[in-house]
Tab-separated table of C-alpha atoms in Angstrom:
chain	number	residue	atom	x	y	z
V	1301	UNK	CA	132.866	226.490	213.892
V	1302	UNK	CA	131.662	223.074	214.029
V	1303	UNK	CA	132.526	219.819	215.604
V	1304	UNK	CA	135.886	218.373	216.153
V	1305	UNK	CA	136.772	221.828	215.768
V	1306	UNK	CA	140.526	222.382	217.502
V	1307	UNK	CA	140.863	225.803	218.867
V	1308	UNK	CA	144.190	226.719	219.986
V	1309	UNK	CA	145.347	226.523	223.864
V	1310	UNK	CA	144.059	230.088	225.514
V	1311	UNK	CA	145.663	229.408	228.614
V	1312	UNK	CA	147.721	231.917	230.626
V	1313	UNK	CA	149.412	231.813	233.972
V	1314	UNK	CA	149.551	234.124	236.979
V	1315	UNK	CA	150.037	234.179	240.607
V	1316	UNK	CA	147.171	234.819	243.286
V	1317	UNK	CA	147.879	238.305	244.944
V	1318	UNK	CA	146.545	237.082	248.390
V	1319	UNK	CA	148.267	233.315	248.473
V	1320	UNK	CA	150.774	233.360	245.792
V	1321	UNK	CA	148.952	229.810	244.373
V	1322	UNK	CA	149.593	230.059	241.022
V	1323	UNK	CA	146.444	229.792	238.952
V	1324	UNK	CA	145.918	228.571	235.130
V	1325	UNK	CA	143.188	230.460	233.574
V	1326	UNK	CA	142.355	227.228	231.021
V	1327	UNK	CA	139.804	229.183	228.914
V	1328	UNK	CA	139.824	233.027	227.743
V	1329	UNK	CA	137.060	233.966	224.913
V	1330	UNK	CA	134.019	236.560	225.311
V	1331	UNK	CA	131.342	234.591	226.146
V	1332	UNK	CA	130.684	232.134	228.602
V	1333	UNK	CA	132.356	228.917	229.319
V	1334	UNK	CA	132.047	226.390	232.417
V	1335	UNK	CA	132.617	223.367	233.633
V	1336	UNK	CA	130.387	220.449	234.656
V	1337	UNK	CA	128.051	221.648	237.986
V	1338	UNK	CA	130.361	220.640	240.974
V	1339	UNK	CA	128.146	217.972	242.154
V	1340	UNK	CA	129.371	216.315	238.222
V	1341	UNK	CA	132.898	214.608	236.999
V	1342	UNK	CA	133.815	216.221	234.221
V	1343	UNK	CA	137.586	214.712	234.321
V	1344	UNK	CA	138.511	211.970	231.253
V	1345	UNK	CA	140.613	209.992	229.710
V	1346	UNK	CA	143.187	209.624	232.860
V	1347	UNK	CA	142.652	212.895	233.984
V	1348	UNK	CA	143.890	214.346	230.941
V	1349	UNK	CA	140.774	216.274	229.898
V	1350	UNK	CA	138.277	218.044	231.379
V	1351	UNK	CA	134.475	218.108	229.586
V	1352	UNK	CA	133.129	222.065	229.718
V	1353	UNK	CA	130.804	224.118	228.232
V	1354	UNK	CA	131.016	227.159	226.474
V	1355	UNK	CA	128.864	229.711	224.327
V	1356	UNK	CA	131.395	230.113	221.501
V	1357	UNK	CA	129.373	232.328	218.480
V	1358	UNK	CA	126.336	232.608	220.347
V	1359	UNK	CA	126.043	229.197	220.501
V	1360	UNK	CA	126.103	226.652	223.343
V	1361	UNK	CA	127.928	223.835	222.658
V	1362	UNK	CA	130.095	220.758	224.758
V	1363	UNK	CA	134.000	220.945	224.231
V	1364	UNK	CA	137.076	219.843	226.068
V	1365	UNK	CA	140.456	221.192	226.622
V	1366	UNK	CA	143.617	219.537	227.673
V	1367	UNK	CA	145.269	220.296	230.797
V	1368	UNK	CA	148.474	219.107	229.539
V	1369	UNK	CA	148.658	221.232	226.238
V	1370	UNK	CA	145.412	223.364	226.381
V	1371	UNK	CA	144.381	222.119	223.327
V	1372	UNK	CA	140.323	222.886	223.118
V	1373	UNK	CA	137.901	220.478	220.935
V	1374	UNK	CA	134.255	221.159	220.445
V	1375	UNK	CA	132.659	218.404	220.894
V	1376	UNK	CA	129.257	218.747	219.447
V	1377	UNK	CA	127.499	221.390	216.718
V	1378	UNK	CA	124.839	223.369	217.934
V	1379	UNK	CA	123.109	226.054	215.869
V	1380	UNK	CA	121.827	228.293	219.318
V	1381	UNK	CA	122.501	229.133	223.066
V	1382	UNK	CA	120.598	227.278	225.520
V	1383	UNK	CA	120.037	228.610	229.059
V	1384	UNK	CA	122.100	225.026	230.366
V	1385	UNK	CA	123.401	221.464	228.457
V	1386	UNK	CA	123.718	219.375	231.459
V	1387	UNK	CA	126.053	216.565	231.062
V	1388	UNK	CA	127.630	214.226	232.866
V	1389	UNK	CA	129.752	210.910	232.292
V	1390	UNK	CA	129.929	207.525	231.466
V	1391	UNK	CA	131.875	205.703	234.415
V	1392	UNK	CA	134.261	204.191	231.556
V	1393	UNK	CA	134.869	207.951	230.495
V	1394	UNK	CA	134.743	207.170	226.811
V	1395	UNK	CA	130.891	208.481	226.296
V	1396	UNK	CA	129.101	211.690	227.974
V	1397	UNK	CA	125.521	212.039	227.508
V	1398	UNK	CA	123.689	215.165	227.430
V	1399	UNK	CA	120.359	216.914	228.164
V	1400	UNK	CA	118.817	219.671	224.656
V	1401	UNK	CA	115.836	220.410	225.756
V	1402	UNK	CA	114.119	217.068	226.084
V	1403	UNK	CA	116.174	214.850	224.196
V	1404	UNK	CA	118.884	213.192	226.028
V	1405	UNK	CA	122.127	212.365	223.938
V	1406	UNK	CA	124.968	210.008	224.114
V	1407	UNK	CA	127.831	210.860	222.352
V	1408	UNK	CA	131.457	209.413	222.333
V	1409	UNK	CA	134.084	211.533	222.947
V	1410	UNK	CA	136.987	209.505	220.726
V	1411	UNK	CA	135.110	209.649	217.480
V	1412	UNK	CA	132.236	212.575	218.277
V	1413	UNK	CA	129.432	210.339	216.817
V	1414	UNK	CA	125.979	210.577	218.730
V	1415	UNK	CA	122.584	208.838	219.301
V	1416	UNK	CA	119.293	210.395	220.610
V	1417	UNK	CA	118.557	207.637	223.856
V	1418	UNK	CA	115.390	209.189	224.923
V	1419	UNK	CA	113.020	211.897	224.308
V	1420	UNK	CA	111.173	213.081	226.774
V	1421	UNK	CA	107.689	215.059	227.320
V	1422	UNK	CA	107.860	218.305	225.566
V	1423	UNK	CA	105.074	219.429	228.443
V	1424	UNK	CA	107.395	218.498	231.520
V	1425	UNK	CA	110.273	220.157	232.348
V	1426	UNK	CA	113.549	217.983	231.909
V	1427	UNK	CA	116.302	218.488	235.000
V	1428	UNK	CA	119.718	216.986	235.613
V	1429	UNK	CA	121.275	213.823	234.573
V	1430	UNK	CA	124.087	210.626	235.906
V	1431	UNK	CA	124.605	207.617	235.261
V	1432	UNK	CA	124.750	204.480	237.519
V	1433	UNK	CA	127.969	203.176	238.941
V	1434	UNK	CA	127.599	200.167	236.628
V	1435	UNK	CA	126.977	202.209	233.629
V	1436	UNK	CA	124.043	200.207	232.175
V	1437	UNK	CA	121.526	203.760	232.944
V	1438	UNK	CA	120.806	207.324	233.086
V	1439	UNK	CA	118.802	208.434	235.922
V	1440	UNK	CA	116.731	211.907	235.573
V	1441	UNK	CA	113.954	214.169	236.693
V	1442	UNK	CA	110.998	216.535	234.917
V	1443	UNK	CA	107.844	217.968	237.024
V	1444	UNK	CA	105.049	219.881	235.205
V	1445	UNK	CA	105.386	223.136	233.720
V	1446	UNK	CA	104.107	225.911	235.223
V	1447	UNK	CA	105.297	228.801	232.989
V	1448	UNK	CA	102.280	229.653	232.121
V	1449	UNK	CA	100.911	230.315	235.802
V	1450	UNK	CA	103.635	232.589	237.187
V	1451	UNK	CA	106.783	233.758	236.049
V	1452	UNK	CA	109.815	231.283	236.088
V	1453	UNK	CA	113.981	232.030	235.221
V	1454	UNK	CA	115.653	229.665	237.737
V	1455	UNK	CA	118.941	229.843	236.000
V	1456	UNK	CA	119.036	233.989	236.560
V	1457	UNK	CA	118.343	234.709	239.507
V	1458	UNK	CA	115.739	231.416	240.922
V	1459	UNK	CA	112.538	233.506	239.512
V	1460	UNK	CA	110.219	231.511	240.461
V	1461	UNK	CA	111.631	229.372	243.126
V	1462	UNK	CA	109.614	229.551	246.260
V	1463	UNK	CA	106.449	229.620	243.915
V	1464	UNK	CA	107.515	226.083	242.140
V	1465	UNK	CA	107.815	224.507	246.096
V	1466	UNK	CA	104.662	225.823	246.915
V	1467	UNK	CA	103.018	224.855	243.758
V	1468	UNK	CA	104.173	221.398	244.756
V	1469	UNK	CA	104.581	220.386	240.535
V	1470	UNK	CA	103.825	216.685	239.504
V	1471	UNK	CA	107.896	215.381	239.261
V	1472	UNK	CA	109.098	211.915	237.751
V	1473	UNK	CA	112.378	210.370	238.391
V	1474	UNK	CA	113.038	208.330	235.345
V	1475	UNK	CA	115.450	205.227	234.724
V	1476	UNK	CA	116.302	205.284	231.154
V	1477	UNK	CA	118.458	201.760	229.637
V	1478	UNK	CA	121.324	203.214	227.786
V	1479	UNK	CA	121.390	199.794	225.803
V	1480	UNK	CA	118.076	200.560	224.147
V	1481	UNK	CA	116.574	203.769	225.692
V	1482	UNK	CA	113.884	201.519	227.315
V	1483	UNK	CA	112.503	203.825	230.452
V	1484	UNK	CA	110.542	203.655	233.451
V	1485	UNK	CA	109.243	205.541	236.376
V	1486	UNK	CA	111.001	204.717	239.460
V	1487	UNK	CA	109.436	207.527	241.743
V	1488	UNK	CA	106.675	210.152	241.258
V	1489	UNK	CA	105.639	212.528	243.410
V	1490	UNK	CA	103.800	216.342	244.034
V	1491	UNK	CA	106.874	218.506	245.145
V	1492	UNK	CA	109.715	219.863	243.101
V	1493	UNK	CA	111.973	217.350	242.541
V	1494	UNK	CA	115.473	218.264	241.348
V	1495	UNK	CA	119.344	217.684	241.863
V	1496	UNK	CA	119.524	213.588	240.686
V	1497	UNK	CA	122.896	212.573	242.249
V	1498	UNK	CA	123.658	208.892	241.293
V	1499	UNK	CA	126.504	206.438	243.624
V	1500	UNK	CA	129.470	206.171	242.151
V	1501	UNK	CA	129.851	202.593	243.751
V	1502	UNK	CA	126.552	201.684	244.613
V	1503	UNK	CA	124.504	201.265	241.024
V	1504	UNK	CA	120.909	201.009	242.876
V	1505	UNK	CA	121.668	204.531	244.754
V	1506	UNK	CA	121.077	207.460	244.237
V	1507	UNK	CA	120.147	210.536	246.102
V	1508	UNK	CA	117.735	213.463	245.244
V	1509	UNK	CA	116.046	216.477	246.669
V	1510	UNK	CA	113.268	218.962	247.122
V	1511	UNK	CA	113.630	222.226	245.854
V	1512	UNK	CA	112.872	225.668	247.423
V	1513	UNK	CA	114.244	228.150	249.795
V	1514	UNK	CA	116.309	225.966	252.305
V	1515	UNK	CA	114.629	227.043	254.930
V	1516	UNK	CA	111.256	226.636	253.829
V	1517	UNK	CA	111.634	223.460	252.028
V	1518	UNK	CA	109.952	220.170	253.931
V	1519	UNK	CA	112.952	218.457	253.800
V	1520	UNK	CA	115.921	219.164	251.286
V	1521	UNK	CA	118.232	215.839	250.924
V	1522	UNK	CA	116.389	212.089	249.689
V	1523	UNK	CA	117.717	208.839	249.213
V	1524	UNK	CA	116.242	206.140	246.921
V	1525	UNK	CA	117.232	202.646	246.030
V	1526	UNK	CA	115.882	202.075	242.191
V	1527	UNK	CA	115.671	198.225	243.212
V	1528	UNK	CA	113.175	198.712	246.184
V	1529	UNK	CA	112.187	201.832	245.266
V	1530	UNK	CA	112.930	202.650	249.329
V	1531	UNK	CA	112.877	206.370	249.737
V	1532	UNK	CA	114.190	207.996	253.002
V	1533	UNK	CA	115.790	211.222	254.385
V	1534	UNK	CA	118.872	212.205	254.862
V	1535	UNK	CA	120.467	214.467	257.096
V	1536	UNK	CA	117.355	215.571	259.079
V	1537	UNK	CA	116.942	219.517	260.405
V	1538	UNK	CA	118.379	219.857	263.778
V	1539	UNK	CA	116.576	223.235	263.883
V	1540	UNK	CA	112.753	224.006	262.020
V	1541	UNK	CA	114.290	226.939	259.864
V	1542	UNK	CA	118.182	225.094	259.784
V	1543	UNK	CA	119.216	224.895	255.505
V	1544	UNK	CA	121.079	222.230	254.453
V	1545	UNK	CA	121.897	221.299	250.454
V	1546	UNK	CA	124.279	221.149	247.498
V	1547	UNK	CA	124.856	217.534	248.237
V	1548	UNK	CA	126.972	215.086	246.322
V	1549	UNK	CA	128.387	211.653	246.867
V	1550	UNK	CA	131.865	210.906	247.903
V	1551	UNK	CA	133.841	208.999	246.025
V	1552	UNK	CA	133.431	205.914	248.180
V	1553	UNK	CA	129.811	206.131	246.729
V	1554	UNK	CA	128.926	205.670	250.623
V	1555	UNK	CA	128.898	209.237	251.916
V	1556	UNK	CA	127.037	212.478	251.102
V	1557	UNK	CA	128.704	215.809	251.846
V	1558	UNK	CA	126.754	219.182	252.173
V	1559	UNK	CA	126.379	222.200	253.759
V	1560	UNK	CA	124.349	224.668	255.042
V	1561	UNK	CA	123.387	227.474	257.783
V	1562	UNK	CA	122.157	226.790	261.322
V	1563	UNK	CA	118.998	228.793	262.554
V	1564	UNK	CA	121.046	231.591	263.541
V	1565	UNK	CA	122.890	232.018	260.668
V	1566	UNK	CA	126.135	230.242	261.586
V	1567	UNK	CA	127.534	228.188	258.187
V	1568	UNK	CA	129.358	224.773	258.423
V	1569	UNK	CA	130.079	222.314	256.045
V	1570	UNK	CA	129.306	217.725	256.913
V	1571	UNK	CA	129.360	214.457	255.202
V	1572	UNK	CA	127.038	211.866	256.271
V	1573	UNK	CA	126.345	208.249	255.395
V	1574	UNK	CA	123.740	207.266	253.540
V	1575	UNK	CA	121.710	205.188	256.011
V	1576	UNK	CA	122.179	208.831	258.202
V	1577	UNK	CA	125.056	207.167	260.542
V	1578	UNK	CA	128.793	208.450	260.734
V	1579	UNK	CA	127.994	212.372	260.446
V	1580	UNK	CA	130.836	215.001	261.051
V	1581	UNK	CA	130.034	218.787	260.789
V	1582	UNK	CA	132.366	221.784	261.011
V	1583	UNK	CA	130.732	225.243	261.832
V	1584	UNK	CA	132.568	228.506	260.358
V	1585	UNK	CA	131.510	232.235	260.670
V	1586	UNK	CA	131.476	233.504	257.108
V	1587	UNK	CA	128.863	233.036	254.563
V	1588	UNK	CA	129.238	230.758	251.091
V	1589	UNK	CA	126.961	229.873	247.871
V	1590	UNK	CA	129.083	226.299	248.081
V	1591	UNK	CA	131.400	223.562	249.489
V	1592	UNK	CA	133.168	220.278	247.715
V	1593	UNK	CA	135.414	218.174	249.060
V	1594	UNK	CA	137.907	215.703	248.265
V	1595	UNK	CA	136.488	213.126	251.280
V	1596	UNK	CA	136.695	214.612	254.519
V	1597	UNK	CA	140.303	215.897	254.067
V	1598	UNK	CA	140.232	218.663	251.935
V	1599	UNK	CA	137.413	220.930	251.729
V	1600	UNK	CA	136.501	224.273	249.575
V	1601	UNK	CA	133.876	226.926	250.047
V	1602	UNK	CA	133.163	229.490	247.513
V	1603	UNK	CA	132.575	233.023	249.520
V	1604	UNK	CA	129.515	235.035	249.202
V	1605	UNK	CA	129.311	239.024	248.696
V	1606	UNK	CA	131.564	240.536	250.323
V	1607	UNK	CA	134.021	237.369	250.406
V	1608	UNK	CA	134.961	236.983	247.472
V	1609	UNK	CA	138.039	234.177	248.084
V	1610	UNK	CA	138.121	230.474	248.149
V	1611	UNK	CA	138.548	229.272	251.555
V	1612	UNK	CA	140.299	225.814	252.292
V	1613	UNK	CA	140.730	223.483	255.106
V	1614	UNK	CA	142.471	220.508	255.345
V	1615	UNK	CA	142.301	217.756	258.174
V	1616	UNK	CA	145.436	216.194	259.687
V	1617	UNK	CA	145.247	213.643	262.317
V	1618	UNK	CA	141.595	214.106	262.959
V	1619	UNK	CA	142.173	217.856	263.186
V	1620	UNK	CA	141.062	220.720	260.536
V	1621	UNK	CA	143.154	223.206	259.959
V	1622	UNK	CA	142.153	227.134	260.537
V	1623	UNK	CA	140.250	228.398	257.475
V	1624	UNK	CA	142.734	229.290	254.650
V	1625	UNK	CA	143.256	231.626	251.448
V	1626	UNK	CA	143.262	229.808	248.611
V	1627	UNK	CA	142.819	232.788	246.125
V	1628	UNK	CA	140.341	235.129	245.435
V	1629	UNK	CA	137.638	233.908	242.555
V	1630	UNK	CA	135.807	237.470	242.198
V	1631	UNK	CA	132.941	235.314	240.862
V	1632	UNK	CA	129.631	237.596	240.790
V	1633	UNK	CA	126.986	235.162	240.494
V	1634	UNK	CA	125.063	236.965	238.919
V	1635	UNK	CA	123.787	233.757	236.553
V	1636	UNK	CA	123.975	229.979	236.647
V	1637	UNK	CA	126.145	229.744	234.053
V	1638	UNK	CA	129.125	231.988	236.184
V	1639	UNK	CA	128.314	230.444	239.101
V	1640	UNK	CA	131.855	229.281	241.025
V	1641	UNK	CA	131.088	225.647	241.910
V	1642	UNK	CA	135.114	224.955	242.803
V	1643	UNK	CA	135.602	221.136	242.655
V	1644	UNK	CA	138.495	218.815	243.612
V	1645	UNK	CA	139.349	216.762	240.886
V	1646	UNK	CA	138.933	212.904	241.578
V	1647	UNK	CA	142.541	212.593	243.160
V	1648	UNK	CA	142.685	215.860	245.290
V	1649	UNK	CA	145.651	217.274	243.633
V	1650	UNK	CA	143.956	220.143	241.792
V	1651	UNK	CA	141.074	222.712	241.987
V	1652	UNK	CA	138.527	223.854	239.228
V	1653	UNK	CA	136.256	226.581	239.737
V	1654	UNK	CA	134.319	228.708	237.085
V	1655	UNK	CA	134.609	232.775	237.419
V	1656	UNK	CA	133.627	235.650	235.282
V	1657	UNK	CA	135.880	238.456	237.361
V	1658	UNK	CA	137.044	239.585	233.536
V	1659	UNK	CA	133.540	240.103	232.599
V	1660	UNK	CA	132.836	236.749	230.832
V	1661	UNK	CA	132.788	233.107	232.948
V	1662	UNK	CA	135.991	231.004	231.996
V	1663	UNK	CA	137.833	228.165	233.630
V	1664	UNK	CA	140.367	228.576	235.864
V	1665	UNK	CA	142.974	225.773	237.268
V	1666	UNK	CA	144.676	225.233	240.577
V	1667	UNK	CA	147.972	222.683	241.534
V	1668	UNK	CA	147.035	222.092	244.657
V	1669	UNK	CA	149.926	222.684	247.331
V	1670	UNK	CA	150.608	219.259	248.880
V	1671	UNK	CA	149.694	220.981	252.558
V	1672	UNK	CA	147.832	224.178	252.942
V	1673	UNK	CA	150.099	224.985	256.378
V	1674	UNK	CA	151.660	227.810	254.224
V	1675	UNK	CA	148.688	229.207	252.727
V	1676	UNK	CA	147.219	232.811	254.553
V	1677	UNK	CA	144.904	232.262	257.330
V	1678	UNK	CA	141.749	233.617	256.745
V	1679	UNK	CA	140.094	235.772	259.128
V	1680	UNK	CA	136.679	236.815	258.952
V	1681	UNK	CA	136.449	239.720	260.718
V	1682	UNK	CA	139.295	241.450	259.364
């Protein structure tokens, strides 16, 4: 199949055995699909769409289906599978752009035409991509290349993790013009840079991090301002082995949530502001691989091995709720690619998480209840 391809609405329907939510599985084909990485919009054209990826005929390749219809459109025409095709948005949701290999790629999603914006060093190793709250450029990363020195497979199973934070590669955050594909250098350094989170409201923002074992790493979350070129930390240990990470902005553009594992293993879940004022954390006693949140109101964890459930909370009157079922993802994690990541969607009415519990990773929906009161309590010890 090719683009503009329009593949028939796969969609089916059932109800969660441990909440009764019910649950649209969007996607159902045998190979792997997913959405955007939770930290990235993938919700267009008033909500109405959702940008995913998808490994259709052994090939990987950016489509969209309709929420309303389930209607599914490839969106681009790839001859082979690639490990990842990160993506992210244009804040006027008519264009995506998109990272193959080192090329990065703007395409429009109304008539599917695209241009090349930048190619990057085939001898540096090309990571994430956003654009700025104004929508005038992409920011990204690449560090050296160390393949050749030990063995790396981030993307099944972090091979080579704790060897590229050590190794401490040579890492570039770039500012490319969408205009003209002018870029420059905004930051270099020697650690392993990764995980390029732009503002949504703030256009000179962004945040970043070092990569490694969160308890190893010097410090995890970074902020930089591309005017100044200011770089600071955020959210600073409160313990010398504490993790913290999988940060992303709010929606205000002004705060950063997280979360992470205290020294002695407890988990909680914060938000912070970006000048490291106005922090709230919330401690829990079950393990998780992630958290998202729709502000500070609504917030999702994905459970780790055993738990294998979404757990909500929801804050009313300055007060979170107990821990609640949402449903059970049965996610194994085994690769990036089926990897849960649940995500509000911009409005906090629905859920999207990723989950291979048939065998293959597909896309699965959630209406949000309008309170979680009647959802299960969970309790961890039970």
């Amino acid at each position: 199949m090719s683009k503009s391809t329009v593949w028939p609405a796969e969609w089916k329907r059932y109800k969660d055995r441990f909440s009764g939510v019910t649950i649209t599985q969007l996607t159902d084909y045998t190979g792997h699909s997913h959405h955007l990485y939770f930290t990235e919009n993938g919700w267009y054209d008033n909500g109405n769409k959702i940008l995913f990826c998808s490994d259709r005929e052994n090939k990987t390749n950016l489509f969209s289906v309709n929420v309303s219809t389930g209607e599914i459109v490839q969106l681009t025409d790839h001859d082979t599978t690639y490990g990842s095709l990160p993506a992210c948005l244009h804040p006027n949701g008519q264009f995506a752009f998109f990272r193959k290999e080192h090329q990065i790629i703007e395409i429009d999603l109304i008539t599917l035409k695209e241009r090349v914006i930048h190619e990057g060093d085939p001898s540096l190793v090309g990571g994430n991509i956003n654009c700025t709250a104004d929508g005038k450029y992409i920011i990204t990363c690449q560090h050296e290349d160390f393949k050749n020195k030990f063995p790396i497979d981030l993307k099944n199973g972090y091979v080579g993790h704790r060897e590229l934070m050590e190794a401490k590669p040579y890492s570039q955050i770039i500012q490319i013009k969408i205009e003209n594909g002018e870029s420059t250098i905004v930051f270099d350094d020697h650690n392993f840079i990764t995980h390029i989170n732009t503002s949504p409201t703030h256009h000179n923002l962004i945040t970043f991090c070092h990569e490694g074992p969160w308890h190893l790493v010097d410090h995890r979350i970074w902020g930089l301002n591309l005017e100044t070129k200011e770089v600071w930390k955020i959210r600073e240990r409160k313990e010398a082995r504490e993790m913290v990470g999988h940060e992303y902005w709010y929606p205000d553009g002004e705060h950063i949530g997280y979360h992470g594992f205290r020294e002695n293993g407890t988990a909680f879940f914060g938000k912070i502001h970006y000048n490291n004022t106005d922090m709230e954390e919330v401690e829990f006693s079950f393990r998780n691989w992630h958290a998202h949140s729709h502000g500070f109101s609504k917030v999702v964890i994905d459970g780790r091995s055993p738990l294998d459930k979404l757990i909500v909370w929801e804050q009313v009157d300055g007060t979170f709720s107990n821990p609640k079922i949402l449903c059970e993802h049965r996610c194994s994690f085994h690769v990036q690619k089926v990897h849960a990541h649940p995500q509000f969607n911009p409005d906090g009415t629905k859920l999207l998480f990723t989950s291979d519990k048939n065998g293959y990773g597909n896309l699965y929906l959630i209406d949000l209840p309008e309170n979680f009161d009647r959802l299960p309590d969970f309790h961890a010890n039970k």
